[in-house]
Protein backbone atom coordinates (compact mmCIF):
# COMPACT_ATOMS: atom_id res chain seq x y z
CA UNK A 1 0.00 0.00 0.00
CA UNK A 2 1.34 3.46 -0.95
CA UNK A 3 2.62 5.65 2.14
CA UNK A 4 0.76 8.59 0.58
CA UNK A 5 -3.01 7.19 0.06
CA UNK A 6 -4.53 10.57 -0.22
CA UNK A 7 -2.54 11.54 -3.21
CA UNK A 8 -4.37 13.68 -5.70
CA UNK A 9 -6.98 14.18 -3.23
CA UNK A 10 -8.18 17.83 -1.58
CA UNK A 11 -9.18 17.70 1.95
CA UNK A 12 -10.71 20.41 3.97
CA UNK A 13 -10.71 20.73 7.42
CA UNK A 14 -12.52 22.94 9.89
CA UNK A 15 -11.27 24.15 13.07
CA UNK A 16 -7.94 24.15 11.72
CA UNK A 17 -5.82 26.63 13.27
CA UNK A 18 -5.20 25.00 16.50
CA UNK A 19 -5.31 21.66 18.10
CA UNK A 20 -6.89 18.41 16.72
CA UNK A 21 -7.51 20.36 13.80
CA UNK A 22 -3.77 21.50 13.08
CA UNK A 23 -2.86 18.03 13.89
CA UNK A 24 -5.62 16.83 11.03
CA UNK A 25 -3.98 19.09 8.51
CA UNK A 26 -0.39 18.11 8.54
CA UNK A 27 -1.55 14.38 8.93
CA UNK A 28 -3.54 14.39 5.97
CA UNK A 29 -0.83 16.72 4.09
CA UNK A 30 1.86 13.86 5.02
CA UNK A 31 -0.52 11.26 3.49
CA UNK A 32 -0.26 12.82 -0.18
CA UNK A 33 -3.70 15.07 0.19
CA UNK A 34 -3.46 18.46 -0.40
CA UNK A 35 -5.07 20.43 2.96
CA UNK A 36 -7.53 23.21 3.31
CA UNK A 37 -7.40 24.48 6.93
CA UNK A 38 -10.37 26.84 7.47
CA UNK A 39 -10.57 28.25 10.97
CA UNK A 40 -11.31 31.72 12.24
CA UNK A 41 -7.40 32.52 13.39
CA UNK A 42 -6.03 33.89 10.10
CA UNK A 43 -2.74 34.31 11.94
CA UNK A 44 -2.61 30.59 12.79
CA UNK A 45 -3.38 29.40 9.57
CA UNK A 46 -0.96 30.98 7.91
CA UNK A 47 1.77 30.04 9.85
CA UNK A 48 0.59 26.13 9.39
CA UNK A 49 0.25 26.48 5.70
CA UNK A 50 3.78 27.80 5.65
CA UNK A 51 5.16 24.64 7.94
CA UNK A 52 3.19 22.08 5.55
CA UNK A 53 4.32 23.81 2.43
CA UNK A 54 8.43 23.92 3.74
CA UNK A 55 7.33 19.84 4.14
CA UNK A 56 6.66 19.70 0.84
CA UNK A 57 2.99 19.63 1.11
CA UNK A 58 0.50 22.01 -0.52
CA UNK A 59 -2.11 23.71 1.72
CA UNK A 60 -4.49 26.94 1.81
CA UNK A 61 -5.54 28.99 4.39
CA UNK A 62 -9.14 30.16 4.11
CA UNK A 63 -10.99 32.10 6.61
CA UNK A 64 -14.04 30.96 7.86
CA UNK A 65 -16.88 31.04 10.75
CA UNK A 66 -19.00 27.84 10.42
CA UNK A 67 -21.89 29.63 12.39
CA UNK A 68 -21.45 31.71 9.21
CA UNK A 69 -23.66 30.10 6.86
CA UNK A 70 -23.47 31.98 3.79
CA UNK A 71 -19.64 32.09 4.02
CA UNK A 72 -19.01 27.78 4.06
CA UNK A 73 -19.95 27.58 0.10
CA UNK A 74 -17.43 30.45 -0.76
CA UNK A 75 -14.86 29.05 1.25
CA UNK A 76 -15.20 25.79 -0.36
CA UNK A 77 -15.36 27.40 -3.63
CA UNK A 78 -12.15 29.37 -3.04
CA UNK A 79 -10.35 25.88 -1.72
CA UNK A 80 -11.74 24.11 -4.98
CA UNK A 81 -10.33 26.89 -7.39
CA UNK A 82 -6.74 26.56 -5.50
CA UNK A 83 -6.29 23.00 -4.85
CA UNK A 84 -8.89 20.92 -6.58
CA UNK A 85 -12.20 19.82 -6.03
CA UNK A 86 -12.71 18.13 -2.32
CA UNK A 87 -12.55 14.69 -1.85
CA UNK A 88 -12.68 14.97 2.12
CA UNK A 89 -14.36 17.11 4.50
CA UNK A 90 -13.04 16.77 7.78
CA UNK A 91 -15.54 18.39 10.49
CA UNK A 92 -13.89 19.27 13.48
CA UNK A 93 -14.86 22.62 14.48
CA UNK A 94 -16.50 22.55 18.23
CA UNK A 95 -16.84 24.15 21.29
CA UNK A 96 -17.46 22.73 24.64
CA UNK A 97 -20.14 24.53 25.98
CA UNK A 98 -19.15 24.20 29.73
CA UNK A 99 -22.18 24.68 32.50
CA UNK A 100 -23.69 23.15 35.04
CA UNK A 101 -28.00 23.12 33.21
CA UNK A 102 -29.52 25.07 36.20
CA UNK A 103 -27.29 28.19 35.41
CA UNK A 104 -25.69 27.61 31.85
CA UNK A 105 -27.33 31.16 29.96
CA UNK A 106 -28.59 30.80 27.06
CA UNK A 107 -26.26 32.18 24.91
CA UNK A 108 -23.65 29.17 25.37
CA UNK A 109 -26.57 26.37 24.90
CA UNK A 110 -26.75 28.30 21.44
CA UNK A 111 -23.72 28.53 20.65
CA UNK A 112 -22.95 25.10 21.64
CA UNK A 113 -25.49 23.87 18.55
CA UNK A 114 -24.64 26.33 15.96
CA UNK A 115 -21.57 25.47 16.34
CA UNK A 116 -21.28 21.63 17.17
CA UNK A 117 -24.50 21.04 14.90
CA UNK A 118 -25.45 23.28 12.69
CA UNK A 119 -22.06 23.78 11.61
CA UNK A 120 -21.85 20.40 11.09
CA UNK A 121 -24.89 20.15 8.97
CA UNK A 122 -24.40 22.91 6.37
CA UNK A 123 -20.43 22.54 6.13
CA UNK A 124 -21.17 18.41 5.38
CA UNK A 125 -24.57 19.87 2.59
CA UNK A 126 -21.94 21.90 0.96
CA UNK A 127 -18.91 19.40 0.60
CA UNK A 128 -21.83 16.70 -0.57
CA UNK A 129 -22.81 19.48 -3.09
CA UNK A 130 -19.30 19.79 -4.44
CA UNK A 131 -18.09 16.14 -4.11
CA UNK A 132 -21.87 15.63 -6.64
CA UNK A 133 -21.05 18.12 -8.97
CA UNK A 134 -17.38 17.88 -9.38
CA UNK A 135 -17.69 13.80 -9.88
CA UNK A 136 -15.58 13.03 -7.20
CA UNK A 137 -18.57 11.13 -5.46
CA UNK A 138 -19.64 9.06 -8.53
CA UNK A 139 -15.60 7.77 -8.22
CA UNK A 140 -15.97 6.75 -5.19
CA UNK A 141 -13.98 9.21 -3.33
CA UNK A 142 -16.15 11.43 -1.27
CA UNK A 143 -15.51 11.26 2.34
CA UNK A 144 -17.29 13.17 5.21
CA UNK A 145 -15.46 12.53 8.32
CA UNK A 146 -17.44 14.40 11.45
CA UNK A 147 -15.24 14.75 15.13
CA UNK A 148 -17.78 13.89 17.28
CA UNK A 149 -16.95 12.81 21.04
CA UNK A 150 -17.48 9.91 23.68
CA UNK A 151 -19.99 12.66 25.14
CA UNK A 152 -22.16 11.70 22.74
CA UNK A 153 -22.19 8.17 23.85
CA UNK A 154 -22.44 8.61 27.54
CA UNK A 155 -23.04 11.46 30.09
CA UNK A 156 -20.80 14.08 31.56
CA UNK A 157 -21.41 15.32 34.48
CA UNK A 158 -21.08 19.47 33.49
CA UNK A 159 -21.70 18.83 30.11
CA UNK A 160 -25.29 18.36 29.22
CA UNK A 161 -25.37 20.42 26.14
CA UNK A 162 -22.36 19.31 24.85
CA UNK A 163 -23.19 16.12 25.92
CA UNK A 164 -26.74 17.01 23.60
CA UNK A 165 -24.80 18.55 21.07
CA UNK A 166 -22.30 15.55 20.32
CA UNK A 167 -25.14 13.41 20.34
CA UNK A 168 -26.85 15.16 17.56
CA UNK A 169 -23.62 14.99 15.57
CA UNK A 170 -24.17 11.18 15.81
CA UNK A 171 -27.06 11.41 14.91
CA UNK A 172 -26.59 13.15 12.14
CA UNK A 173 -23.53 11.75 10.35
CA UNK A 174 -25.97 8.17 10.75
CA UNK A 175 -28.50 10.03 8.78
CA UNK A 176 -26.44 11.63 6.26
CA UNK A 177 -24.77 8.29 5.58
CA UNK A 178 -27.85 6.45 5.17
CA UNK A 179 -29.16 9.32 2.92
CA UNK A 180 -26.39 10.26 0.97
CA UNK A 181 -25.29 6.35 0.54
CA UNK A 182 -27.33 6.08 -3.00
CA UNK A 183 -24.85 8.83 -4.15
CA UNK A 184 -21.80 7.53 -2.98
CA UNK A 185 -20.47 10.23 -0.12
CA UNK A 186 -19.10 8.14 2.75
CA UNK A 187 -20.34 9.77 6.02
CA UNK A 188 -18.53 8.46 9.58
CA UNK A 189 -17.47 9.55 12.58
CA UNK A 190 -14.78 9.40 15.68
CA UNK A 191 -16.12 9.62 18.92
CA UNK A 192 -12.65 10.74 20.63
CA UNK A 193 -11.94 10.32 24.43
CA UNK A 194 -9.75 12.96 26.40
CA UNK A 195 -6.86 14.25 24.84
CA UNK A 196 -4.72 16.59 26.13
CA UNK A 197 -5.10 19.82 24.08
CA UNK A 198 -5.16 23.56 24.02
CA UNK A 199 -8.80 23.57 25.38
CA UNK A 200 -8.86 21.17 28.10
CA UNK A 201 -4.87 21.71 29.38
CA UNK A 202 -5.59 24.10 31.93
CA UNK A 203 -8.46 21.47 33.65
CA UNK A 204 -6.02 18.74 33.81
CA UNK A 205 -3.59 20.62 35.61
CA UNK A 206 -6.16 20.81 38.51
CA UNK A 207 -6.49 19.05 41.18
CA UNK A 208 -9.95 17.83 40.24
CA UNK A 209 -8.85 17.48 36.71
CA UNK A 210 -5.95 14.70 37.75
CA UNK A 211 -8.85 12.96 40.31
CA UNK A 212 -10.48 12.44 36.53
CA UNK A 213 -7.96 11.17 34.52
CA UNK A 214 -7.47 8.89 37.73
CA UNK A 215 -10.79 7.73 37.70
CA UNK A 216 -10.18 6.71 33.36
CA UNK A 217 -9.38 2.41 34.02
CA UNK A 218 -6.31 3.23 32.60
CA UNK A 219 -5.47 6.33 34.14
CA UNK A 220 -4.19 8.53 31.71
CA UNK A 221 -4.94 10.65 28.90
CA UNK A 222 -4.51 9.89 25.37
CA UNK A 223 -1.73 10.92 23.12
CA UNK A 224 -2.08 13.43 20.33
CA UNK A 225 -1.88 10.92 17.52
CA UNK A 226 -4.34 9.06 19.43
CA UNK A 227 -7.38 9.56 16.30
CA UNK A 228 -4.31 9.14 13.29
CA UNK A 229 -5.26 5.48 11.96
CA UNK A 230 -9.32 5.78 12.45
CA UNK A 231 -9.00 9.57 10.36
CA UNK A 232 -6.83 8.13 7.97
CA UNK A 233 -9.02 5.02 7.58
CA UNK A 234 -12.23 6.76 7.16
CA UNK A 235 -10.57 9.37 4.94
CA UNK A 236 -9.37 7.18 2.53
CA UNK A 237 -9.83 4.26 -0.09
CA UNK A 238 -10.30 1.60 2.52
CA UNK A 239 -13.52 3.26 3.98
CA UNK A 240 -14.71 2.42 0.31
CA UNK A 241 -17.55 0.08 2.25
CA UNK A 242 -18.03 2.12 5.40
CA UNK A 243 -20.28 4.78 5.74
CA UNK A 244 -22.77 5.33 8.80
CA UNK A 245 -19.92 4.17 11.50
CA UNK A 246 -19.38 5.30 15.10
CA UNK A 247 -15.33 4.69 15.76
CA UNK A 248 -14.75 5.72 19.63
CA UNK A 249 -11.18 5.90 20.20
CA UNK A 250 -11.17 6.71 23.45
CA UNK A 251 -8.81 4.14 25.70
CA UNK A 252 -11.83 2.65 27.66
CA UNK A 253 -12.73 6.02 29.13
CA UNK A 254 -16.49 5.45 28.59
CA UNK A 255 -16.46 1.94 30.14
């Protein structure tokens, strides 16, 4: 099997600029796809397009909101003009939408599903449009890939609209699959566990943050490439018969 499975293959990837995102972009780059990293922090981007492209990679930074409906078809318009029409569509935009229900305002249960959800939705309609009308989906090569998290699964004490919001994502990348399966656009997901990252670092530190990861039956936290072989799976020609799937990577943390 070729070390660079991707080749010839655009992928774009939400969320980009920092995080599992970043980490996405220069996996995908170093499997032959060229990478569209769409996040709101410019600054970020750029710098990560610059690293992929010294590696030999080609990449574009595109700005982009995905609570910003009308801007996800331009952006993916833009990507297609630069680097080809896109093959993957990696979802991985979110935000965690902390709160305890009683007091969590309003404001961060809706931003919680217009981001985690709706984004979702109308970034995975307008890659589906594209993969259609470009032909990639009709060769078999259309791939919707949609971070969603063991919250989704299971209960969080905290967490009960991202908890809700996860959940939908599920829920959605099931229907979308089953759907969108006549037309050939592969829909999955990866239901991640904890990871350490730029988001949840700080909580970790804590002292109630290590009396979690002690409570994990393996006590730990998972490494960064943790999500590598089930994103590269579902990303490329081997997911050629799976569409509709679940994959929690997540170390036993939801047992």
């Amino acid at each position: 099997m070729s070390n660079r499975p991707l080749a010839n293959r655009t992928a774009f990837i939400t969320g980009a600029s920092s995080g599992l995102g970043l980490h996405f972009a220069h996996l995908l780059s170093d499997a032959g796809a060229n990478v569209v990293l769409a996040a709101r922090r410019t600054d970020r981007l750029e710098a990560a397009v610059t690293a992929i492209r010294a590696n030999g990679g080609e990449a574009l930074a595109v700005a982009l909101d995905v609570t910003d409906v009308d801007a996800i078809g331009p952006a993916m318009d833009a990507a297609q003009a630069a680097l080809g029409p896109i093959s993957i569509l990696v979802n991985n935009a979110g935000v965690s939408g902390d709160g305890a229900a009683l007091s969590l305002p309003a404001a961060v249960f809706d931003q919680t599903f217009d981001v985690n959800v709706r984004g979702v939705f109308m970034a995975a309609r307008e890659a589906a449009k594209r993969m259609l009308d470009s032909g990639v989906a009709a060769a078999g090569d259309a791939r919707i890939v949609n971070i969603a998290s063991i919250a989704g699964l299971t209960q969080l004490p905290g967490l009960t609209a991202y908890c809700a919001s996860k959940a939908a994502v599920i829920s959605l990348t099931q229907g979308l699959a089953r759907e969108w399966a006549k037309r050939h656009i592969a829909v999955n997901a990866i239901a991640p566990g904890y990871i350490e990252t730029e988001i949840n670092a700080d909580w970790f530190a804590t002292d109630a943050g290590k009396a979690q990861i002690e409570s994990f039956p393996r006590r730990r936290l998972m490494d960064g490439d943790a999500l590598d072989q089930a994103l590269l799976l579902l990303a490329g020609p081997a997911a050629r018969f799976i569409t509709g799937s679940i994959i929690a990577v997540d170390d036993g943390q939801s047992l």
